[in-house]
mmCIF file of C-alpha atoms in Angstrom:
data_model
loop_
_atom_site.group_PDB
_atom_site.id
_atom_site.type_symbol
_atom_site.label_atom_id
_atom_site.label_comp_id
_atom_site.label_asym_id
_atom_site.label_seq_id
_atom_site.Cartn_x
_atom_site.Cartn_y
_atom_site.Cartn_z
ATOM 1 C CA UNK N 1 -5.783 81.581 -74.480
ATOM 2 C CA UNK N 2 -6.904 85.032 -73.949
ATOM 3 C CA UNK N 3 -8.050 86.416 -70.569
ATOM 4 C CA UNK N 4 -9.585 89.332 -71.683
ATOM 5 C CA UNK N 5 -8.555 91.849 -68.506
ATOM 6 C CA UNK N 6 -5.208 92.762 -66.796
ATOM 7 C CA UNK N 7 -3.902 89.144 -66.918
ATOM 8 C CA UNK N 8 -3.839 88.253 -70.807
ATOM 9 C CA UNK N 9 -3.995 84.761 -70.219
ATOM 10 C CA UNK N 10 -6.217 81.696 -68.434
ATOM 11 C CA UNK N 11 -3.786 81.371 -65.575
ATOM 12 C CA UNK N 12 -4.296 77.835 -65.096
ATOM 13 C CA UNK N 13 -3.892 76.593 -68.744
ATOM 14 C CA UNK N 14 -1.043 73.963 -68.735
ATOM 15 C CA UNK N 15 0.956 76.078 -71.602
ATOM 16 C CA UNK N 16 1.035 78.943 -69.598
ATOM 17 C CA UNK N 17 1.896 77.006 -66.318
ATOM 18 C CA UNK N 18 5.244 76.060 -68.457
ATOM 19 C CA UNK N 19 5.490 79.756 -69.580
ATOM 20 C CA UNK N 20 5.524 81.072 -66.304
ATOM 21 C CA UNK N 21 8.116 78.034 -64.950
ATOM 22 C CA UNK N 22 10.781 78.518 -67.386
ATOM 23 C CA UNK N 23 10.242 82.573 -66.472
ATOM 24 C CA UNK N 24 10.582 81.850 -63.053
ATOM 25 C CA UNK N 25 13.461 79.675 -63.228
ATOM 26 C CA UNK N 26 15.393 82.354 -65.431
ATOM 27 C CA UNK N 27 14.521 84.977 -62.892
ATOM 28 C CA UNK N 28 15.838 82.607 -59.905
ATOM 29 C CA UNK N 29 18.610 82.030 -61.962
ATOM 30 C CA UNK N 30 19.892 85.889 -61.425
ATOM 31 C CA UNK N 31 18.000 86.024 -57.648
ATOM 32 C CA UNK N 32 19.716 83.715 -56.380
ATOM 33 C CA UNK N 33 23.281 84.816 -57.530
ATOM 34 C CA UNK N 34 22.003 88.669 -55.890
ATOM 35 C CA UNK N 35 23.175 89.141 -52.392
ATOM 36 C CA UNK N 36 20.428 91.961 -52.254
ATOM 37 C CA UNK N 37 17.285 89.978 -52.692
ATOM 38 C CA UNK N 38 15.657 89.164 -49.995
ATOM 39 C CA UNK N 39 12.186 88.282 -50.893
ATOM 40 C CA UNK N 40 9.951 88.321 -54.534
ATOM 41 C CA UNK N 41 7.045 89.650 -55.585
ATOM 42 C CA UNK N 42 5.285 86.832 -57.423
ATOM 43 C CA UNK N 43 1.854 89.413 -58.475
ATOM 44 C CA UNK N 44 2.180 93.149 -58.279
ATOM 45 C CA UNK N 45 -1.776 94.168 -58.278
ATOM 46 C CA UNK N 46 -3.546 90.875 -59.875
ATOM 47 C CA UNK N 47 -6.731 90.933 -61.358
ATOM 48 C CA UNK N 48 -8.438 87.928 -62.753
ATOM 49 C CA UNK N 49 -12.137 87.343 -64.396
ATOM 50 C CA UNK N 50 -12.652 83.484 -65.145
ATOM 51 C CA UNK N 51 -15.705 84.885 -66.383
ATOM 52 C CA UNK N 52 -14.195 86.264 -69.262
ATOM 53 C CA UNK N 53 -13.265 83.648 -71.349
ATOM 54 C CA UNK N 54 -14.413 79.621 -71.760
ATOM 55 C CA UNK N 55 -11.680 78.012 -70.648
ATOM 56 C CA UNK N 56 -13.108 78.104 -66.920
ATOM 57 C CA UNK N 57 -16.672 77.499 -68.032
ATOM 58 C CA UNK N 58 -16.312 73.584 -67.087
ATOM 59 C CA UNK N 59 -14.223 74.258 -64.186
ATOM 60 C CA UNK N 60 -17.270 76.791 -62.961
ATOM 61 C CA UNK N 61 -19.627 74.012 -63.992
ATOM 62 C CA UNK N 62 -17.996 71.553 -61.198
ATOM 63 C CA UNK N 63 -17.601 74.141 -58.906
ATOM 64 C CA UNK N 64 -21.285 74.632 -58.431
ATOM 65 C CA UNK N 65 -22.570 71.484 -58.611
ATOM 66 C CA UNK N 66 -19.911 70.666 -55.894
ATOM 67 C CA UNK N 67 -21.834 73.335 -54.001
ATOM 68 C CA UNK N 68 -25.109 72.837 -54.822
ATOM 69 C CA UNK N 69 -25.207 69.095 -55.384
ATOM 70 C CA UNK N 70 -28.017 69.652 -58.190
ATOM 71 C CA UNK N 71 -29.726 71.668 -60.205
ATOM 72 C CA UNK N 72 -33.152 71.565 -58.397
ATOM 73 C CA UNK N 73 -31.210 72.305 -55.389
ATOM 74 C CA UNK N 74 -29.551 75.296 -56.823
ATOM 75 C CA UNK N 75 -32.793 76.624 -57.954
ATOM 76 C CA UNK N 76 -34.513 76.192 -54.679
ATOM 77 C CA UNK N 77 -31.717 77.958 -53.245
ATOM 78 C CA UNK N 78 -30.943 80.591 -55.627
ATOM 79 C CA UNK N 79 -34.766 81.243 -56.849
ATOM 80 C CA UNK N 80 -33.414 80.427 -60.275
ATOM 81 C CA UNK N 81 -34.947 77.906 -62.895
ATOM 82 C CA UNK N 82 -31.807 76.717 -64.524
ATOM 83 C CA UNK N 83 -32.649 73.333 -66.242
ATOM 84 C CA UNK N 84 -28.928 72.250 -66.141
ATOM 85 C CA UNK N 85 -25.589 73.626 -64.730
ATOM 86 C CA UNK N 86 -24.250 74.136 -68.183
ATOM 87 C CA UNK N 87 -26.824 77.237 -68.528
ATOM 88 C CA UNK N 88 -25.488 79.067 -65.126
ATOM 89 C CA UNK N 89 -23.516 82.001 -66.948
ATOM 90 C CA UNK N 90 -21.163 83.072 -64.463
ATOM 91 C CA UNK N 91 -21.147 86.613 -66.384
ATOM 92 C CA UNK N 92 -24.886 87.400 -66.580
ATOM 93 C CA UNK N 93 -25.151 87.206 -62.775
ATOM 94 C CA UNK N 94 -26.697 90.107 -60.750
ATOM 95 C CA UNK N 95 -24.591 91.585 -57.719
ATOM 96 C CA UNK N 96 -25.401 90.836 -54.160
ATOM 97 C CA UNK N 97 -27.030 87.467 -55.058
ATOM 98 C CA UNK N 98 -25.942 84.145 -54.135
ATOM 99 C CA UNK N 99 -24.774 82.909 -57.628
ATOM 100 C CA UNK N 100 -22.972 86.175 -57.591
ATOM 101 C CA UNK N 101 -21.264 85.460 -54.904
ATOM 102 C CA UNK N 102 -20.437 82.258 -55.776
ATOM 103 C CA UNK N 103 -19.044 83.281 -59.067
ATOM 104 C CA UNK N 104 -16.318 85.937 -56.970
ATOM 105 C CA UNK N 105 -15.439 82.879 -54.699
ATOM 106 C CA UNK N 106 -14.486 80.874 -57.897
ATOM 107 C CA UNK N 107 -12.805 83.925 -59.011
ATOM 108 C CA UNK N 108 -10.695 84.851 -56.160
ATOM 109 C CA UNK N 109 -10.134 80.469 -56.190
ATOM 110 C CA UNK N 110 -8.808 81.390 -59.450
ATOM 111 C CA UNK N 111 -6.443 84.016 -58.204
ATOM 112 C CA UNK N 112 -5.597 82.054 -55.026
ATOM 113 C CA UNK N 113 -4.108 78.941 -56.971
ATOM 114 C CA UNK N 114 -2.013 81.300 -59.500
ATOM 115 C CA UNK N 115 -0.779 83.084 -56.605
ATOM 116 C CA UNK N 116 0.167 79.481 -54.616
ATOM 117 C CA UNK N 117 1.419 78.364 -58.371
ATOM 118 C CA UNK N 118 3.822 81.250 -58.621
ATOM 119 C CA UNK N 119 5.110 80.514 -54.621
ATOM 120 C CA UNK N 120 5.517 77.194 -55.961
ATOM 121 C CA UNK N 121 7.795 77.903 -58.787
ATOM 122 C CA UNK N 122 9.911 80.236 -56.686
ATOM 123 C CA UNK N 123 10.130 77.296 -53.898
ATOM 124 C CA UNK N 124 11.278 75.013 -56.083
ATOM 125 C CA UNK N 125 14.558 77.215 -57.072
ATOM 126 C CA UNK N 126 14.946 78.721 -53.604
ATOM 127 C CA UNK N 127 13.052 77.218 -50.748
ATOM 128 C CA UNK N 128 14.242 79.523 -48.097
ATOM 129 C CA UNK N 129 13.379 82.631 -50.566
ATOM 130 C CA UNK N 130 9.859 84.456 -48.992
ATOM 131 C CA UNK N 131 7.307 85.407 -51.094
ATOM 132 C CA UNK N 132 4.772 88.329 -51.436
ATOM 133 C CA UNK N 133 2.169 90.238 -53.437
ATOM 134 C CA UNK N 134 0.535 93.445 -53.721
ATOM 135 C CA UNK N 135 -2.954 93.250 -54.407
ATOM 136 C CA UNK N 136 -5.980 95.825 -54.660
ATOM 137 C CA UNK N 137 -8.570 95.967 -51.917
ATOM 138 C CA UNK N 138 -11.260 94.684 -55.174
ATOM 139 C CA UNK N 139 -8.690 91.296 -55.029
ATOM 140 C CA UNK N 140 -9.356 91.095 -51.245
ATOM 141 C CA UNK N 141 -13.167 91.986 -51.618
ATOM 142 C CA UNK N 142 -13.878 91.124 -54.894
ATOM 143 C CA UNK N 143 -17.243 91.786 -55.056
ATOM 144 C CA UNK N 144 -18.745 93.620 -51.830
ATOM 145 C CA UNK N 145 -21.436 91.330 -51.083
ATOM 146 C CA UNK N 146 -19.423 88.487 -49.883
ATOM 147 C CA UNK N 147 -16.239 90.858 -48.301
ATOM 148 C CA UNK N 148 -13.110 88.584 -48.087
ATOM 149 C CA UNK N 149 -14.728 84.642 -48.117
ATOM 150 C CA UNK N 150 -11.751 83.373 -50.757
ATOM 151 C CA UNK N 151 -9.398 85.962 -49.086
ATOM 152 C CA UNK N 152 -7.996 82.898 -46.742
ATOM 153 C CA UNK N 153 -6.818 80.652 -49.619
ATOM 154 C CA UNK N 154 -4.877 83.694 -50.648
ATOM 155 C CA UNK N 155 -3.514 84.195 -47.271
ATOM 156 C CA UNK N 156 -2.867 80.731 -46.646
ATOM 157 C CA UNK N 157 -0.489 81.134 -49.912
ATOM 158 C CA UNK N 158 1.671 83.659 -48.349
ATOM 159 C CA UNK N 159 1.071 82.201 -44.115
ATOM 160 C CA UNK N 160 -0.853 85.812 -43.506
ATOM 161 C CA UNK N 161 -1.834 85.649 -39.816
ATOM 162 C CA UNK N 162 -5.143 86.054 -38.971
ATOM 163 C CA UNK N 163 -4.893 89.688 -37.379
ATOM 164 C CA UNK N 164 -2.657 91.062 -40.741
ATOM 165 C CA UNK N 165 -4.874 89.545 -42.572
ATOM 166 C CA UNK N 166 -8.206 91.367 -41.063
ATOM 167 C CA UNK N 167 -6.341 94.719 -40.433
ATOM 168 C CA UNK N 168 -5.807 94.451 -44.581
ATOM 169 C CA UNK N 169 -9.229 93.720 -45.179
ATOM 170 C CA UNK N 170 -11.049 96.416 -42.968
ATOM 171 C CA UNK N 171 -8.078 98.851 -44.107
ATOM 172 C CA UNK N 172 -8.089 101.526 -47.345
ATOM 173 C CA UNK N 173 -4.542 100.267 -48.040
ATOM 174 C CA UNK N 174 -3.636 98.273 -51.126
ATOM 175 C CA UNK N 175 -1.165 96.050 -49.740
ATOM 176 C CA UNK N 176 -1.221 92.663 -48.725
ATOM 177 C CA UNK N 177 1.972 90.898 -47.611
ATOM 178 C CA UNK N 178 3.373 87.675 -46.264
ATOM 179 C CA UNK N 179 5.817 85.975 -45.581
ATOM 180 C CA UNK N 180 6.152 81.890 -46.663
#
């Protein structure tokens, strides 16, 4: 189950879902009993790379051919001659193309549901509780040639309105907040 960068671990892999529930259940546990807690940080500076490890491999796979439709089609767009999805490396791409960019969209997807998975979990034990992370300006951008496309399921996680949300991206701060 190994990530291979700053998260250790495939964040969607149904062991470490259960992991991560029973953590965040213990940790309500004590939050909730704390008359000094008013919010949580589910992710203090997340980084993921689904292209790091095979576990996401079929989950890319889908993702592109939900884009693309087929594999003519993504090689007419993409000036590629891929003769099936299953050879579309989501590694070996070049930057500022458009299967690079499609590769830090399925990333920052990635990101975006372990973020709305960790809200989740804190929900469930305290539904009035609001939620927050820190991430890096790469997590907004992550890569520059696309600046901020996947940013809005990761806003949509924490409610970010629109105007935070732009001020964050066009800013040099690190910080991006919300409240659910």
């Amino acid at each position: 189950m190994l990530y291979g960068e700053y998260l250790k671990f495939n964040t969607a892999h149904p062991e470490v879902k259960k992991i991560l529930h029973e953590y965040v259940a213990a940790t309500m546990n004590i939050v909730n009993k704390s008359k000094v807690v008013d919010s949580v940080c589910v992710a203090n500076e997340p980084c993921t790379y689904a292209y790091n490890t095979q576990y996401y491999k079929p989950m890319w796979y889908e993702y592109i051919k939900n884009i693309y439709g087929d594999i003519e089609n993504l090689n007419r767009i993409c000036g590629t001659d891929y003769e099936k999805f299953e050879d579309v490396d989501m590694k070996s791409q070049s930057e500022f193309t458009v299967l690079y960019k499609n590769v830090m969209e399925f990333n920052a997807g990635v990101l975006a549901d372990y973020l709305g998975t960790l809200c989740g979990y804190v929900k469930e034990f305290n539904p009035d509780m609001p939620t927050h992370a820190k991430l890096l300006p790469i997590t907004l951008d992550y890569g520059r040639a696309y600046k901020g496309r996947k940013l809005r399921k990761t806003c949509a996680v924490f409610r970010l309105q629109r105007q935070r949300r732009e001020h964050r991206i066009q800013s040099s701060e690190a910080v991006a907040f919300g409240k659910a």
